[in-house]
Every structure is written in C-alpha cells, then in structure tokens.
Short mmCIF file of C-alpha atoms in Angstrom, two decimals:
data_model
loop_
_atom_site.label_atom_id
_atom_site.label_comp_id
_atom_site.label_asym_id
_atom_site.label_seq_id
_atom_site.Cartn_x
_atom_site.Cartn_y
_atom_site.Cartn_z
CA MET A 1 43.45 -96.26 25.08
CA GLY A 2 40.69 -94.99 23.05
CA ALA A 3 40.91 -94.82 19.25
CA PRO A 4 42.40 -91.22 17.85
CA GLU A 5 39.51 -88.84 17.01
CA GLN A 6 38.60 -88.15 13.27
CA PRO A 7 39.41 -84.96 12.20
CA LYS A 8 35.67 -83.91 11.77
CA GLN A 9 35.00 -83.54 7.24
CA GLN A 10 33.61 -80.62 5.16
CA GLU A 11 30.57 -80.65 3.53
CA PRO A 12 32.33 -81.06 0.29
CA GLY A 13 31.79 -77.92 -1.89
CA THR A 14 30.86 -75.12 1.54
CA GLU A 15 34.30 -73.66 1.61
CA GLU A 16 34.41 -73.22 -2.05
CA MET A 17 30.94 -71.41 -2.69
CA LYS A 18 32.33 -69.47 0.21
CA ARG A 19 35.77 -68.46 -1.41
CA ASN A 20 34.28 -68.60 -4.67
CA PRO A 21 31.89 -65.35 -5.32
CA THR A 22 30.99 -66.70 -9.13
CA LEU A 23 28.87 -69.40 -7.97
CA ASP A 24 27.91 -67.14 -5.06
CA ASN A 25 25.93 -65.15 -7.86
CA ILE A 26 24.35 -68.05 -9.35
CA GLN A 27 22.89 -68.93 -6.31
CA GLN A 28 21.96 -65.92 -5.42
CA LEU A 29 21.20 -63.44 -7.65
CA GLY A 30 21.77 -66.35 -10.71
CA GLN A 31 23.69 -64.48 -12.45
CA VAL A 32 27.43 -65.39 -13.91
CA ASN A 33 29.07 -62.03 -12.90
CA THR A 34 27.33 -58.87 -11.67
CA PRO A 35 27.16 -56.03 -14.06
CA SER A 36 30.85 -54.89 -13.05
CA GLY A 37 32.31 -58.07 -14.70
CA GLU A 38 34.38 -58.16 -17.86
CA SER A 39 32.58 -58.39 -20.04
CA ASN A 40 30.86 -55.78 -22.03
CA LEU A 41 27.80 -57.07 -22.40
CA PHE A 42 25.54 -57.75 -19.43
CA CYS A 43 22.62 -60.44 -19.37
CA LEU A 44 19.87 -60.22 -17.04
CA THR A 45 17.81 -63.55 -16.75
CA ILE A 46 14.09 -63.37 -16.17
CA ILE A 47 12.50 -66.23 -14.59
CA GLY A 48 9.83 -67.88 -12.81
CA GLN A 49 7.34 -65.30 -11.03
CA VAL A 50 7.68 -61.94 -10.85
CA GLU A 51 7.84 -61.50 -6.68
CA GLY A 52 6.59 -58.35 -5.68
CA HIS A 53 5.95 -57.15 -1.99
CA MET A 54 4.59 -60.26 -1.17
CA VAL A 55 6.76 -63.33 -0.46
CA LEU A 56 6.09 -66.71 -2.55
CA PRO A 57 6.03 -69.70 -0.86
CA PRO A 58 10.24 -71.02 -1.05
CA GLN A 59 9.74 -73.84 -3.74
CA ASN A 60 8.48 -71.40 -6.06
CA LYS A 61 11.22 -70.11 -8.81
CA THR A 62 10.90 -66.45 -8.74
CA THR A 63 12.75 -63.22 -9.62
CA LYS A 64 12.58 -60.46 -7.26
CA TYR A 65 12.57 -56.65 -8.28
CA GLU A 66 14.86 -55.77 -5.75
CA HIS A 67 17.39 -57.67 -7.17
CA ILE A 68 16.76 -56.85 -10.67
CA ILE A 69 16.52 -52.84 -9.92
CA PRO A 70 19.97 -53.02 -8.45
CA GLN A 71 21.75 -54.51 -11.34
CA LEU A 72 20.26 -52.46 -13.86
CA VAL A 73 21.05 -49.29 -12.40
CA ALA A 74 24.24 -51.44 -11.95
CA ALA A 75 24.68 -51.45 -15.37
CA GLU A 76 23.25 -48.49 -15.97
CA GLN A 77 26.65 -46.59 -14.48
CA ASN A 78 29.17 -48.95 -15.22
CA PRO A 79 31.25 -47.63 -18.25
CA LYS A 80 32.33 -51.38 -19.06
CA ILE A 81 28.85 -52.28 -19.86
CA GLU A 82 27.88 -51.61 -23.64
CA GLY A 83 24.54 -53.86 -24.03
CA VAL A 84 22.33 -55.49 -21.43
CA LEU A 85 20.50 -58.55 -23.10
CA ILE A 86 17.67 -59.31 -21.20
CA ILE A 87 16.46 -63.16 -21.07
CA LEU A 88 12.97 -63.97 -20.09
CA ASN A 89 11.37 -67.42 -19.22
CA THR A 90 8.69 -66.12 -16.75
CA VAL A 91 4.81 -67.22 -15.97
CA GLY A 92 4.22 -63.66 -15.01
CA GLY A 93 3.73 -62.74 -11.59
CA ASP A 94 3.00 -59.13 -9.61
CA VAL A 95 1.87 -56.14 -11.45
CA GLU A 96 3.54 -52.86 -10.30
CA ALA A 97 7.26 -54.83 -9.98
CA GLY A 98 6.50 -55.93 -13.74
CA LEU A 99 6.14 -52.76 -14.72
CA ALA A 100 8.53 -51.41 -12.43
CA ILE A 101 10.76 -53.75 -14.38
CA ALA A 102 9.63 -52.53 -17.49
CA GLU A 103 10.60 -49.15 -17.26
CA MET A 104 13.53 -49.36 -16.00
CA ILE A 105 14.24 -51.63 -18.88
CA SER A 106 12.99 -48.92 -21.82
CA THR A 107 14.55 -45.90 -20.12
CA LEU A 108 18.30 -47.44 -19.93
CA SER A 109 20.11 -45.32 -21.84
CA LYS A 110 22.69 -48.14 -23.32
CA PRO A 111 21.23 -50.76 -25.67
CA THR A 112 19.31 -52.97 -25.15
CA VAL A 113 17.70 -56.26 -26.32
CA THR A 114 14.77 -59.17 -24.89
CA LEU A 115 14.25 -62.85 -25.96
CA VAL A 116 11.42 -64.66 -24.85
CA LEU A 117 12.15 -68.26 -24.31
CA GLY A 118 9.97 -70.75 -23.23
CA GLY A 119 7.10 -67.87 -21.86
CA GLY A 120 6.72 -64.66 -21.43
CA HIS A 121 3.06 -64.58 -20.36
CA SER A 122 1.28 -62.05 -18.19
CA ILE A 123 3.19 -59.06 -17.12
CA GLY A 124 5.94 -61.02 -18.69
CA VAL A 125 4.21 -59.19 -21.76
CA PRO A 126 5.94 -55.56 -21.10
CA ILE A 127 9.53 -56.49 -20.12
CA ALA A 128 9.50 -58.01 -23.07
CA VAL A 129 8.83 -55.58 -25.66
CA SER A 130 10.67 -52.89 -22.85
CA ALA A 131 13.82 -53.04 -24.83
CA ASN A 132 14.84 -51.53 -27.96
CA HIS A 133 15.01 -54.48 -29.96
CA SER A 134 13.07 -58.29 -28.89
CA ILE A 135 13.06 -61.34 -29.96
CA ILE A 136 11.21 -64.61 -29.19
CA ALA A 137 12.00 -68.31 -29.70
CA GLU A 138 10.14 -69.99 -31.99
CA THR A 139 8.13 -72.68 -29.54
CA ALA A 140 8.09 -69.81 -27.18
CA THR A 141 4.34 -68.84 -25.74
CA MET A 142 3.13 -65.20 -24.49
CA THR A 143 -0.75 -64.80 -22.62
CA ILE A 144 -2.63 -61.89 -23.38
CA HIS A 145 -5.56 -62.03 -20.69
CA PRO A 146 -6.43 -58.81 -18.27
CA ILE A 147 -5.69 -58.24 -14.92
CA ARG A 148 -6.71 -60.41 -12.06
CA LEU A 149 -7.02 -60.00 -8.27
CA ASN A 150 -5.55 -62.66 -5.92
CA GLY A 151 -6.74 -62.39 -2.39
CA LEU A 152 -10.08 -60.98 -0.36
CA VAL A 153 -11.39 -58.47 -3.11
CA ILE A 154 -14.39 -55.43 -1.65
CA GLY A 155 -16.70 -55.78 -4.37
CA VAL A 156 -17.33 -51.41 -4.26
CA PRO A 157 -16.92 -49.36 -7.86
CA GLN A 158 -13.91 -48.29 -6.34
CA THR A 159 -12.42 -51.60 -6.92
CA PHE A 160 -12.96 -52.41 -10.33
CA GLU A 161 -12.12 -48.59 -11.53
CA TYR A 162 -8.50 -48.86 -9.39
CA LEU A 163 -8.45 -52.32 -12.19
CA ASP A 164 -9.54 -50.87 -14.85
CA LYS A 165 -6.72 -48.01 -14.40
CA MET A 166 -4.08 -50.58 -13.40
CA GLN A 167 -4.90 -52.82 -16.93
CA GLU A 168 -4.69 -48.83 -19.04
CA ARG A 169 -0.70 -48.55 -17.65
CA VAL A 170 0.13 -51.78 -18.64
CA VAL A 171 -2.01 -52.10 -22.54
CA ARG A 172 -0.89 -48.54 -22.60
CA PHE A 173 3.26 -49.10 -21.79
CA VAL A 174 3.11 -52.16 -24.45
CA THR A 175 1.45 -50.26 -27.37
CA ARG A 176 3.42 -47.40 -27.32
CA HIS A 177 7.30 -49.60 -26.84
CA SER A 178 5.37 -52.01 -29.25
CA GLN A 179 3.64 -52.53 -32.90
CA VAL A 180 0.74 -53.50 -31.33
CA SER A 181 -2.24 -51.77 -31.86
CA GLU A 182 -4.50 -51.19 -28.81
CA GLU A 183 -7.55 -52.24 -30.61
CA LYS A 184 -5.43 -55.31 -31.43
CA PHE A 185 -4.09 -56.02 -27.97
CA LYS A 186 -7.68 -55.46 -26.51
CA GLU A 187 -8.70 -58.03 -28.56
CA LEU A 188 -6.57 -60.56 -28.29
CA MET A 189 -6.99 -60.21 -24.26
CA PHE A 190 -10.60 -60.30 -24.15
CA THR A 191 -10.49 -63.41 -26.19
CA THR A 192 -12.50 -66.90 -24.81
CA GLY A 193 -13.04 -69.47 -25.59
CA GLU A 194 -8.86 -69.19 -25.64
CA LEU A 195 -7.70 -70.12 -22.45
CA THR A 196 -9.31 -72.70 -20.00
CA ARG A 197 -11.16 -71.24 -17.73
CA ASP A 198 -10.05 -67.33 -18.15
CA ILE A 199 -10.05 -64.92 -20.92
CA GLY A 200 -7.19 -63.70 -23.13
CA THR A 201 -4.93 -65.26 -25.00
CA THR A 202 -1.69 -67.40 -26.05
CA VAL A 203 0.14 -66.69 -29.27
CA ILE A 204 3.59 -68.73 -30.12
CA GLY A 205 6.74 -67.42 -31.52
CA SER A 206 5.81 -66.11 -35.30
CA ASP A 207 2.15 -65.36 -34.40
CA ALA A 208 4.06 -62.60 -31.39
CA VAL A 209 5.65 -60.90 -34.61
CA LYS A 210 2.87 -61.63 -36.55
CA HIS A 211 0.40 -59.47 -34.35
CA GLY A 212 3.41 -56.35 -33.97
CA LEU A 213 4.27 -57.11 -30.21
CA ILE A 214 7.81 -59.06 -30.75
CA ASN A 215 10.52 -57.95 -33.91
CA GLN A 216 11.53 -60.92 -34.74
CA VAL A 217 11.86 -64.74 -34.21
CA GLY A 218 15.34 -66.16 -33.39
CA GLY A 219 17.52 -66.82 -30.74
CA VAL A 220 20.96 -66.70 -28.35
CA GLY A 221 22.79 -65.97 -31.77
CA GLU A 222 20.26 -63.86 -32.80
CA ALA A 223 20.23 -61.33 -30.19
CA ILE A 224 23.71 -61.39 -29.44
CA LYS A 225 24.16 -60.50 -33.00
CA GLU A 226 21.76 -57.00 -32.63
CA LEU A 227 22.37 -55.69 -29.73
CA ASN A 228 26.46 -55.50 -30.74
CA ARG A 229 24.67 -54.41 -34.19
CA ARG A 230 23.12 -51.91 -32.01
CA ILE A 231 26.12 -50.94 -29.66
CA GLU A 232 28.53 -50.54 -32.73
CA GLU A 233 25.53 -47.57 -33.65
CA ARG A 234 25.59 -46.28 -30.78
CA LYS A 235 28.96 -45.83 -31.04
CA GLN A 236 29.41 -44.47 -34.33
CA GLN A 237 26.88 -41.51 -32.98
CA MET A 238 28.91 -40.39 -30.46
CA ASN A 239 32.71 -40.45 -32.11
CA GLY A 240 30.51 -39.22 -35.39
CA GLY A 241 29.72 -35.53 -33.13
CA TYR A 242 33.50 -35.06 -31.66
CA VAL A 243 34.88 -35.96 -35.16
CA GLN A 244 32.39 -32.81 -37.06
#
C-alpha cells in the first residue's frame, strides 16, 4: 500500500494577492490605493520611463500613460479627493505621452503639487512644472535637452520641421507653467559640453529653483503641507461665495 498523497502546497502569498486588492494595486499601478480610497489626497507616482505607443522591454521600469490618464480622471471626479500629489523619479520617455500627462495635470480643477525625487529628466520636465506648485529634492536633478528621435529617420526637410514643431510645444508648455523665460530655457537646452555625447544641461535642486523651473527645494513634508494649504484656500474661496 503506497504512502498517502500529500496535499499540494500553494505558493505563499498567491491566494492572498488574489484576495487583497491593495496588493494588486501596488503590483499593477504602484499605488497603495486608487482615487476611490479614503484619503483626501491622491498620490500619483511617475517613475522609470514614460511609456507611450510602443511597449518597452519587460526589464524596463515604466509608467504607462494608459494607466495614468484614467487615474487622473477618477481623481477629478471623486468628491472625496481634494488634492493630488505627483511624485516623479523619471528618465523621460515618449514625448507625446509625457505631454498628455502634463496637460491633464495642468487642467485639473483640484490643487496639485509635484515633487521631483531622484530625477525629472527630459519629458519629465513638463510634467514637473504642470502642477499648481512644484518642489524638488536638494539632490534631485533635471536634464533639459532637445527632442530626440529613435529608429528610422527620413532625412527630408519635413522630418526636421516636425521635430522643431514638437520641440516648440515642449518649450511653450514649460515656459507657460513655470517662471523660466523662453530664452533661458533654450539656452539650457542647447548648451554644449555639459552632457557626454549630447547637448543640454543637467540642473540640480537649487539650480532648478534659481532658473525659475521649480518653485522651491523641499521634500514630502513640504509637498503635503503646501497641498493642504491650497486645499484650505480652495475651501475658503468656495465657502466665501456662499456667505456673500
């Protein structure tokens, strides 16, 4: 008579992840809770590379814009969410996807604050300046450089004209949503000798504030404090209308 068959052991944590939506949100979206959660603040993280129309290799840490856009819409519609905190540590990525995210953040009716931790490079710059108030960590950096194309490029005047128009879209957005002048931003963009094998400039913490790109140097505490201050201001303005 053979030994009784041992019950199959389940892989630890598998059933828990299936039952626990919080763990699933962390795995899929990098979020502790979605805009339907209990907090009055929604924290949105933009990390790694901003993924656009092309799917990046699985080993790349990416932020998918098709995940970000519905979360911003949900945060705007949810009456329990009173403010949005956007935390960036990104190397950049797809230009149009990055601009789409930046435009959505800039058009939210609720108070928004961006916090650059680590890096807010390339197309991360428009996202960083898109909020009502922007903060950068003392050790964080931002790389400003001209638009670059990957893959096959057709060497005709129309290609370079398209590239120039796309670059102007980025310049207009950044200068409209920050204190940096167009002349200064383009100067930083076309500086030679700063970056290896490329043109552009890397600015660190206080330099980003000095140039007018970012509002202040700080961290998470300052970001949440500023966001709460703006939420209270908004409440007073709304209540003031009813009192009068």
